[in-house]
PDB file of C-alpha atoms in Angstrom:
ATOM      1  CA  MET A   3     141.145  77.443 159.359  1.00  0.00           C
ATOM      2  CA  GLU A   4     141.135  81.021 160.575  1.00  0.00           C
ATOM      3  CA  ILE A   5     143.769  83.569 159.597  1.00  0.00           C
ATOM      4  CA  LYS A   6     144.115  86.876 161.403  1.00  0.00           C
ATOM      5  CA  ILE A   7     146.462  89.714 160.483  1.00  0.00           C
ATOM      6  CA  ILE A   8     147.798  91.117 163.766  1.00  0.00           C
ATOM      7  CA  ASN A   9     148.982  94.465 162.372  1.00  0.00           C
ATOM      8  CA  THR A  10     146.289  97.132 162.176  1.00  0.00           C
ATOM      9  CA  ASP A  11     148.043  98.720 159.156  1.00  0.00           C
ATOM     10  CA  PRO A  12     150.552  96.251 157.682  1.00  0.00           C
ATOM     11  CA  ILE A  13     151.580  98.476 154.759  1.00  0.00           C
ATOM     12  CA  PHE A  14     152.391 101.381 157.052  1.00  0.00           C
ATOM     13  CA  ASP A  15     154.261  99.131 159.502  1.00  0.00           C
ATOM     14  CA  TYR A  16     156.275  97.566 156.694  1.00  0.00           C
ATOM     15  CA  LYS A  17     157.084 100.854 154.920  1.00  0.00           C
ATOM     16  CA  ARG A  18     157.993 102.459 158.242  1.00  0.00           C
ATOM     17  CA  ALA A  19     160.449  99.657 159.036  1.00  0.00           C
ATOM     18  CA  CYS A  20     161.951  99.881 155.529  1.00  0.00           C
ATOM     19  CA  LEU A  21     162.484 103.639 155.811  1.00  0.00           C
ATOM     20  CA  VAL A  22     164.005 103.363 159.274  1.00  0.00           C
ATOM     21  CA  THR A  23     166.755 101.285 157.648  1.00  0.00           C
ATOM     22  CA  LYS A  24     167.428 104.349 155.457  1.00  0.00           C
ATOM     23  CA  GLY A  25     167.500 106.695 158.451  1.00  0.00           C
ATOM     24  CA  LYS A  26     164.045 108.140 157.801  1.00  0.00           C
ATOM     25  CA  GLN A  27     160.869 108.288 159.860  1.00  0.00           C
ATOM     26  CA  ILE A  28     157.321 108.525 158.539  1.00  0.00           C
ATOM     27  CA  THR A  29     153.916 109.313 159.974  1.00  0.00           C
ATOM     28  CA  ARG A  30     151.898 108.472 156.824  1.00  0.00           C
ATOM     29  CA  CYS A  31     152.398 106.577 153.581  1.00  0.00           C
ATOM     30  CA  SER A  32     150.833 105.865 150.194  1.00  0.00           C
ATOM     31  CA  TYR A  33     148.804 102.746 149.457  1.00  0.00           C
ATOM     32  CA  PRO A  34     148.152 100.705 146.305  1.00  0.00           C
ATOM     33  CA  ASP A  35     145.072 101.883 144.381  1.00  0.00           C
ATOM     34  CA  THR A  36     143.250  98.582 143.902  1.00  0.00           C
ATOM     35  CA  PHE A  37     142.924  95.140 145.475  1.00  0.00           C
ATOM     36  CA  ASN A  38     145.010  93.596 142.673  1.00  0.00           C
ATOM     37  CA  ASP A  39     147.650  96.325 142.971  1.00  0.00           C
ATOM     38  CA  GLU A  40     147.984  95.541 146.679  1.00  0.00           C
ATOM     39  CA  VAL A  41     148.250  91.809 145.998  1.00  0.00           C
ATOM     40  CA  ARG A  42     151.040  92.530 143.468  1.00  0.00           C
ATOM     41  CA  TYR A  43     152.747  94.848 145.973  1.00  0.00           C
ATOM     42  CA  TRP A  44     152.828  92.164 148.653  1.00  0.00           C
ATOM     43  CA  VAL A  45     153.867  89.332 146.319  1.00  0.00           C
ATOM     44  CA  LYS A  46     156.782  91.457 145.066  1.00  0.00           C
ATOM     45  CA  HIS A  47     157.950  92.165 148.617  1.00  0.00           C
ATOM     46  CA  PHE A  48     157.343  88.641 149.931  1.00  0.00           C
ATOM     47  CA  VAL A  49     159.431  87.150 147.128  1.00  0.00           C
ATOM     48  CA  ALA A  50     162.211  89.689 147.790  1.00  0.00           C
ATOM     49  CA  GLY A  51     162.177  88.513 151.411  1.00  0.00           C
ATOM     50  CA  HIS A  52     163.753  91.551 153.089  1.00  0.00           C
ATOM     51  CA  SER A  53     164.074  91.552 156.873  1.00  0.00           C
ATOM     52  CA  CYS A  54     161.531  94.346 157.394  1.00  0.00           C
ATOM     53  CA  LEU A  55     158.790  91.831 156.589  1.00  0.00           C
ATOM     54  CA  ARG A  56     159.324  90.576 160.134  1.00  0.00           C
ATOM     55  CA  PHE A  57     157.293  93.578 161.297  1.00  0.00           C
ATOM     56  CA  ILE A  58     154.176  91.907 159.906  1.00  0.00           C
ATOM     57  CA  HIS A  59     152.516  89.230 162.029  1.00  0.00           C
ATOM     58  CA  PHE A  60     149.526  87.001 161.503  1.00  0.00           C
ATOM     59  CA  THR A  61     148.086  83.904 163.109  1.00  0.00           C
ATOM     60  CA  ILE A  62     146.603  80.767 161.669  1.00  0.00           C
ATOM     61  CA  THR A  63     144.291  78.792 163.939  1.00  0.00           C
ATOM     62  CA  ASP A  64     143.040  75.360 162.956  1.00  0.00           C
ATOM     63  CA  LYS A  65     141.965  71.982 164.278  1.00  0.00           C
ATOM     64  CA  LEU A  66     144.119  69.200 162.827  1.00  0.00           C
ATOM     65  CA  PRO A  67     145.438  65.739 163.749  1.00  0.00           C
ATOM     66  CA  LYS A  68     148.293  65.771 166.267  1.00  0.00           C
ATOM     67  CA  SER A  69     150.636  64.182 163.709  1.00  0.00           C
ATOM     68  CA  VAL A  70     150.024  67.062 161.285  1.00  0.00           C
ATOM     69  CA  ILE A  71     150.392  69.728 163.957  1.00  0.00           C
ATOM     70  CA  MET A  72     153.740  68.255 165.026  1.00  0.00           C
ATOM     71  CA  GLN A  73     155.018  68.471 161.431  1.00  0.00           C
ATOM     72  CA  ILE A  74     153.851  72.082 161.084  1.00  0.00           C
ATOM     73  CA  ILE A  75     155.276  73.349 164.375  1.00  0.00           C
ATOM     74  CA  ARG A  76     158.640  71.694 163.719  1.00  0.00           C
ATOM     75  CA  ALA A  77     159.163  74.004 160.723  1.00  0.00           C
ATOM     76  CA  THR A  78     160.949  76.724 162.696  1.00  0.00           C
ATOM     77  CA  LYS A  79     162.712  78.900 160.108  1.00  0.00           C
ATOM     78  CA  GLY A  80     161.949  82.540 160.860  1.00  0.00           C
ATOM     79  CA  HIS A  81     160.886  81.628 164.406  1.00  0.00           C
ATOM     80  CA  PRO A  82     157.105  81.189 164.236  1.00  0.00           C
ATOM     81  CA  GLN A  83     155.436  80.810 167.619  1.00  0.00           C
ATOM     82  CA  PRO A  84     153.029  77.872 168.093  1.00  0.00           C
ATOM     83  CA  GLU A  85     150.502  77.155 170.810  1.00  0.00           C
ATOM     84  CA  VAL A  86     148.795  73.738 170.896  1.00  0.00           C
ATOM     85  CA  GLN A  87     145.796  72.440 172.857  1.00  0.00           C
ATOM     86  CA  SER A  88     147.075  70.608 175.906  1.00  0.00           C
ATOM     87  CA  SER A  89     146.689  66.896 176.538  1.00  0.00           C
ATOM     88  CA  ARG A  90     147.623  67.190 180.210  1.00  0.00           C
ATOM     89  CA  PRO A  91     145.427  64.855 182.279  1.00  0.00           C
ATOM     90  CA  ASP A  92     145.355  67.328 185.177  1.00  0.00           C
ATOM     91  CA  TRP A  93     143.858  69.938 182.818  1.00  0.00           C
ATOM     92  CA  THR A  94     141.603  67.781 180.650  1.00  0.00           C
ATOM     93  CA  GLY A  95     140.492  65.155 183.178  1.00  0.00           C
ATOM     94  CA  GLU A  96     141.332  62.445 180.616  1.00  0.00           C
ATOM     95  CA  GLU A  97     144.389  60.293 180.019  1.00  0.00           C
ATOM     96  CA  ARG A  98     146.617  61.259 177.116  1.00  0.00           C
ATOM     97  CA  SER A  99     145.608  59.621 173.874  1.00  0.00           C
ATOM     98  CA  ASN A 100     148.072  57.527 171.879  1.00  0.00           C
ATOM     99  CA  ASN A 101     146.085  58.271 168.725  1.00  0.00           C
ATOM    100  CA  PRO A 102     148.285  60.364 166.362  1.00  0.00           C
ATOM    101  CA  TYR A 103     145.159  61.337 164.400  1.00  0.00           C
ATOM    102  CA  GLU A 104     143.358  62.826 167.401  1.00  0.00           C
ATOM    103  CA  GLU A 105     142.429  66.370 166.438  1.00  0.00           C
ATOM    104  CA  LYS A 106     143.687  69.275 168.494  1.00  0.00           C
ATOM    105  CA  ILE A 107     143.275  73.009 168.214  1.00  0.00           C
ATOM    106  CA  PHE A 108     146.432  74.985 167.596  1.00  0.00           C
ATOM    107  CA  THR A 109     147.411  78.491 166.628  1.00  0.00           C
ATOM    108  CA  MET A 110     150.659  79.738 165.233  1.00  0.00           C
ATOM    109  CA  ASP A 111     152.040  83.257 164.978  1.00  0.00           C
ATOM    110  CA  PHE A 112     153.874  83.791 161.688  1.00  0.00           C
ATOM    111  CA  THR A 113     155.728  86.496 159.857  1.00  0.00           C
ATOM    112  CA  PRO A 114     155.589  86.326 156.054  1.00  0.00           C
ATOM    113  CA  GLU A 115     159.149  84.963 156.154  1.00  0.00           C
ATOM    114  CA  SER A 116     158.368  82.166 158.622  1.00  0.00           C
ATOM    115  CA  PHE A 117     155.150  81.215 156.825  1.00  0.00           C
ATOM    116  CA  ILE A 118     156.719  81.062 153.360  1.00  0.00           C
ATOM    117  CA  GLU A 119     159.676  79.057 154.682  1.00  0.00           C
ATOM    118  CA  MET A 120     157.325  76.612 156.418  1.00  0.00           C
ATOM    119  CA  MET A 121     155.262  76.241 153.249  1.00  0.00           C
ATOM    120  CA  LYS A 122     158.418  75.588 151.203  1.00  0.00           C
ATOM    121  CA  GLN A 123     159.036  72.588 153.447  1.00  0.00           C
ATOM    122  CA  ARG A 124     155.506  71.319 154.003  1.00  0.00           C
ATOM    123  CA  LEU A 125     154.329  71.603 150.372  1.00  0.00           C
ATOM    124  CA  CYS A 126     157.261  69.431 149.271  1.00  0.00           C
ATOM    125  CA  GLN A 127     156.256  66.069 147.775  1.00  0.00           C
ATOM    126  CA  LYS A 128     158.495  64.398 150.393  1.00  0.00           C
ATOM    127  CA  THR A 129     156.228  65.706 153.191  1.00  0.00           C
ATOM    128  CA  GLU A 130     153.804  63.273 154.797  1.00  0.00           C
ATOM    129  CA  LYS A 131     150.554  63.213 152.796  1.00  0.00           C
ATOM    130  CA  ASN A 132     148.201  64.412 155.574  1.00  0.00           C
ATOM    131  CA  THR A 133     150.414  67.380 156.380  1.00  0.00           C
ATOM    132  CA  ARG A 134     150.781  68.378 152.734  1.00  0.00           C
ATOM    133  CA  LYS A 135     147.005  68.127 152.325  1.00  0.00           C
ATOM    134  CA  ALA A 136     146.391  70.393 155.352  1.00  0.00           C
ATOM    135  CA  VAL A 137     148.767  73.147 154.217  1.00  0.00           C
ATOM    136  CA  THR A 138     147.508  72.848 150.625  1.00  0.00           C
ATOM    137  CA  ASN A 139     144.016  73.499 152.001  1.00  0.00           C
ATOM    138  CA  TRP A 140     145.366  76.577 153.801  1.00  0.00           C
ATOM    139  CA  ARG A 141     146.922  77.882 150.605  1.00  0.00           C
ATOM    140  CA  ASN A 142     143.752  77.249 148.596  1.00  0.00           C
ATOM    141  CA  GLU A 143     141.651  79.074 151.175  1.00  0.00           C
ATOM    142  CA  MET A 144     144.085  81.983 151.338  1.00  0.00           C
ATOM    143  CA  VAL A 145     144.080  82.726 147.597  1.00  0.00           C
ATOM    144  CA  THR A 146     140.296  83.259 147.739  1.00  0.00           C
ATOM    145  CA  SER A 147     140.448  85.653 150.714  1.00  0.00           C
ATOM    146  CA  ASN A 148     139.016  89.173 150.760  1.00  0.00           C
ATOM    147  CA  SER A 149     142.339  90.423 152.162  1.00  0.00           C
ATOM    148  CA  PRO A 150     145.049  91.320 149.604  1.00  0.00           C
ATOM    149  CA  ILE A 151     147.864  90.447 152.006  1.00  0.00           C
ATOM    150  CA  VAL A 152     146.346  87.018 152.696  1.00  0.00           C
ATOM    151  CA  VAL A 153     145.905  86.374 148.949  1.00  0.00           C
ATOM    152  CA  ALA A 154     149.549  87.348 148.395  1.00  0.00           C
ATOM    153  CA  LEU A 155     150.697  84.984 151.156  1.00  0.00           C
ATOM    154  CA  GLY A 156     148.723  82.181 149.512  1.00  0.00           C
ATOM    155  CA  LEU A 157     150.219  82.956 146.096  1.00  0.00           C
ATOM    156  CA  CYS A 158     153.743  82.844 147.566  1.00  0.00           C
ATOM    157  CA  ALA A 159     153.106  79.528 149.322  1.00  0.00           C
ATOM    158  CA  LYS A 160     155.027  77.148 147.074  1.00  0.00           C
ATOM    159  CA  ALA A 161     157.211  74.104 147.568  1.00  0.00           C
ATOM    160  CA  LYS A 162     160.909  74.972 147.755  1.00  0.00           C
ATOM    161  CA  CYS A 163     161.588  73.255 144.444  1.00  0.00           C
ATOM    162  CA  VAL A 164     159.393  75.859 142.737  1.00  0.00           C
ATOM    163  CA  TYR A 165     161.575  78.620 144.201  1.00  0.00           C
ATOM    164  CA  TYR A 166     164.835  76.776 143.328  1.00  0.00           C
ATOM    165  CA  GLN A 167     163.600  75.309 140.019  1.00  0.00           C
ATOM    166  CA  SER A 168     165.313  72.152 141.244  1.00  0.00           C
ATOM    167  CA  CYS A 169     165.156  69.749 144.176  1.00  0.00           C
ATOM    168  CA  ASN A 170     167.519  70.265 147.097  1.00  0.00           C
ATOM    169  CA  GLU A 171     166.615  67.091 148.994  1.00  0.00           C
ATOM    170  CA  ILE A 172     169.323  64.457 149.494  1.00  0.00           C
ATOM    171  CA  GLU A 173     166.927  61.892 148.030  1.00  0.00           C
ATOM    172  CA  PRO A 174     164.727  63.794 145.555  1.00  0.00           C
ATOM    173  CA  CYS A 175     161.115  62.880 144.839  1.00  0.00           C
ATOM    174  CA  GLY A 176     161.677  62.874 141.078  1.00  0.00           C
ATOM    175  CA  CYS A 177     159.673  65.989 140.166  1.00  0.00           C
ATOM    176  CA  TRP A 178     162.815  67.646 138.773  1.00  0.00           C
ATOM    177  CA  ALA A 179     165.402  66.246 136.369  1.00  0.00           C
ATOM    178  CA  ASP A 180     168.361  67.371 138.452  1.00  0.00           C
ATOM    179  CA  ASN A 181     169.244  68.007 142.067  1.00  0.00           C
ATOM    180  CA  LEU A 182     170.380  71.434 143.245  1.00  0.00           C
ATOM    181  CA  TYR A 183     173.619  70.084 144.708  1.00  0.00           C
ATOM    182  CA  GLU A 184     174.624  68.941 141.199  1.00  0.00           C
ATOM    183  CA  ARG A 185     174.471  72.548 139.990  1.00  0.00           C
ATOM    184  CA  PHE A 186     176.922  73.552 142.719  1.00  0.00           C
ATOM    185  CA  ILE A 187     179.344  70.812 141.718  1.00  0.00           C
ATOM    186  CA  ASP A 188     178.983  71.151 137.941  1.00  0.00           C
ATOM    187  CA  LYS A 189     179.258  74.930 137.779  1.00  0.00           C
TER     188      LYS A 189
END
């Protein structure tokens, strides 16, 4: 797995977008003092989930089974952009494989919003085991990164039930005592 932050200066780009919403323009900004301060900064803003986070882009490139890739690219909240290695016979010189576990290279452009929303879905216990394992590996690799923003993304990569403190699936996996819909009815 390879992760690449597209923005040259993500803090500046994010702060600039935030201040534009207040009718201000900037040419420079302040930065957190330490690695841990920057991780905390990003976690705070990722959890808040404001729209200006869409000004930050990063890609994840990996080689995974087709069945896993299809699960990942179908998580479309926040409009991530996928590209997947072709199986076209006129390009590859080989017939298409029927093997769902055939590995393919893919890359996906995310914003923090689209990544966190995808991880909420694909870290769920109801997700197919191979897919959950792949995105769990991503998260585990991210939290050990040398990049504070990547560490923060990894720390915010949680199943949706962790964010809701309840399950919102129609048929829950059993990790939580209640289902979110019950809270809406009972309260």
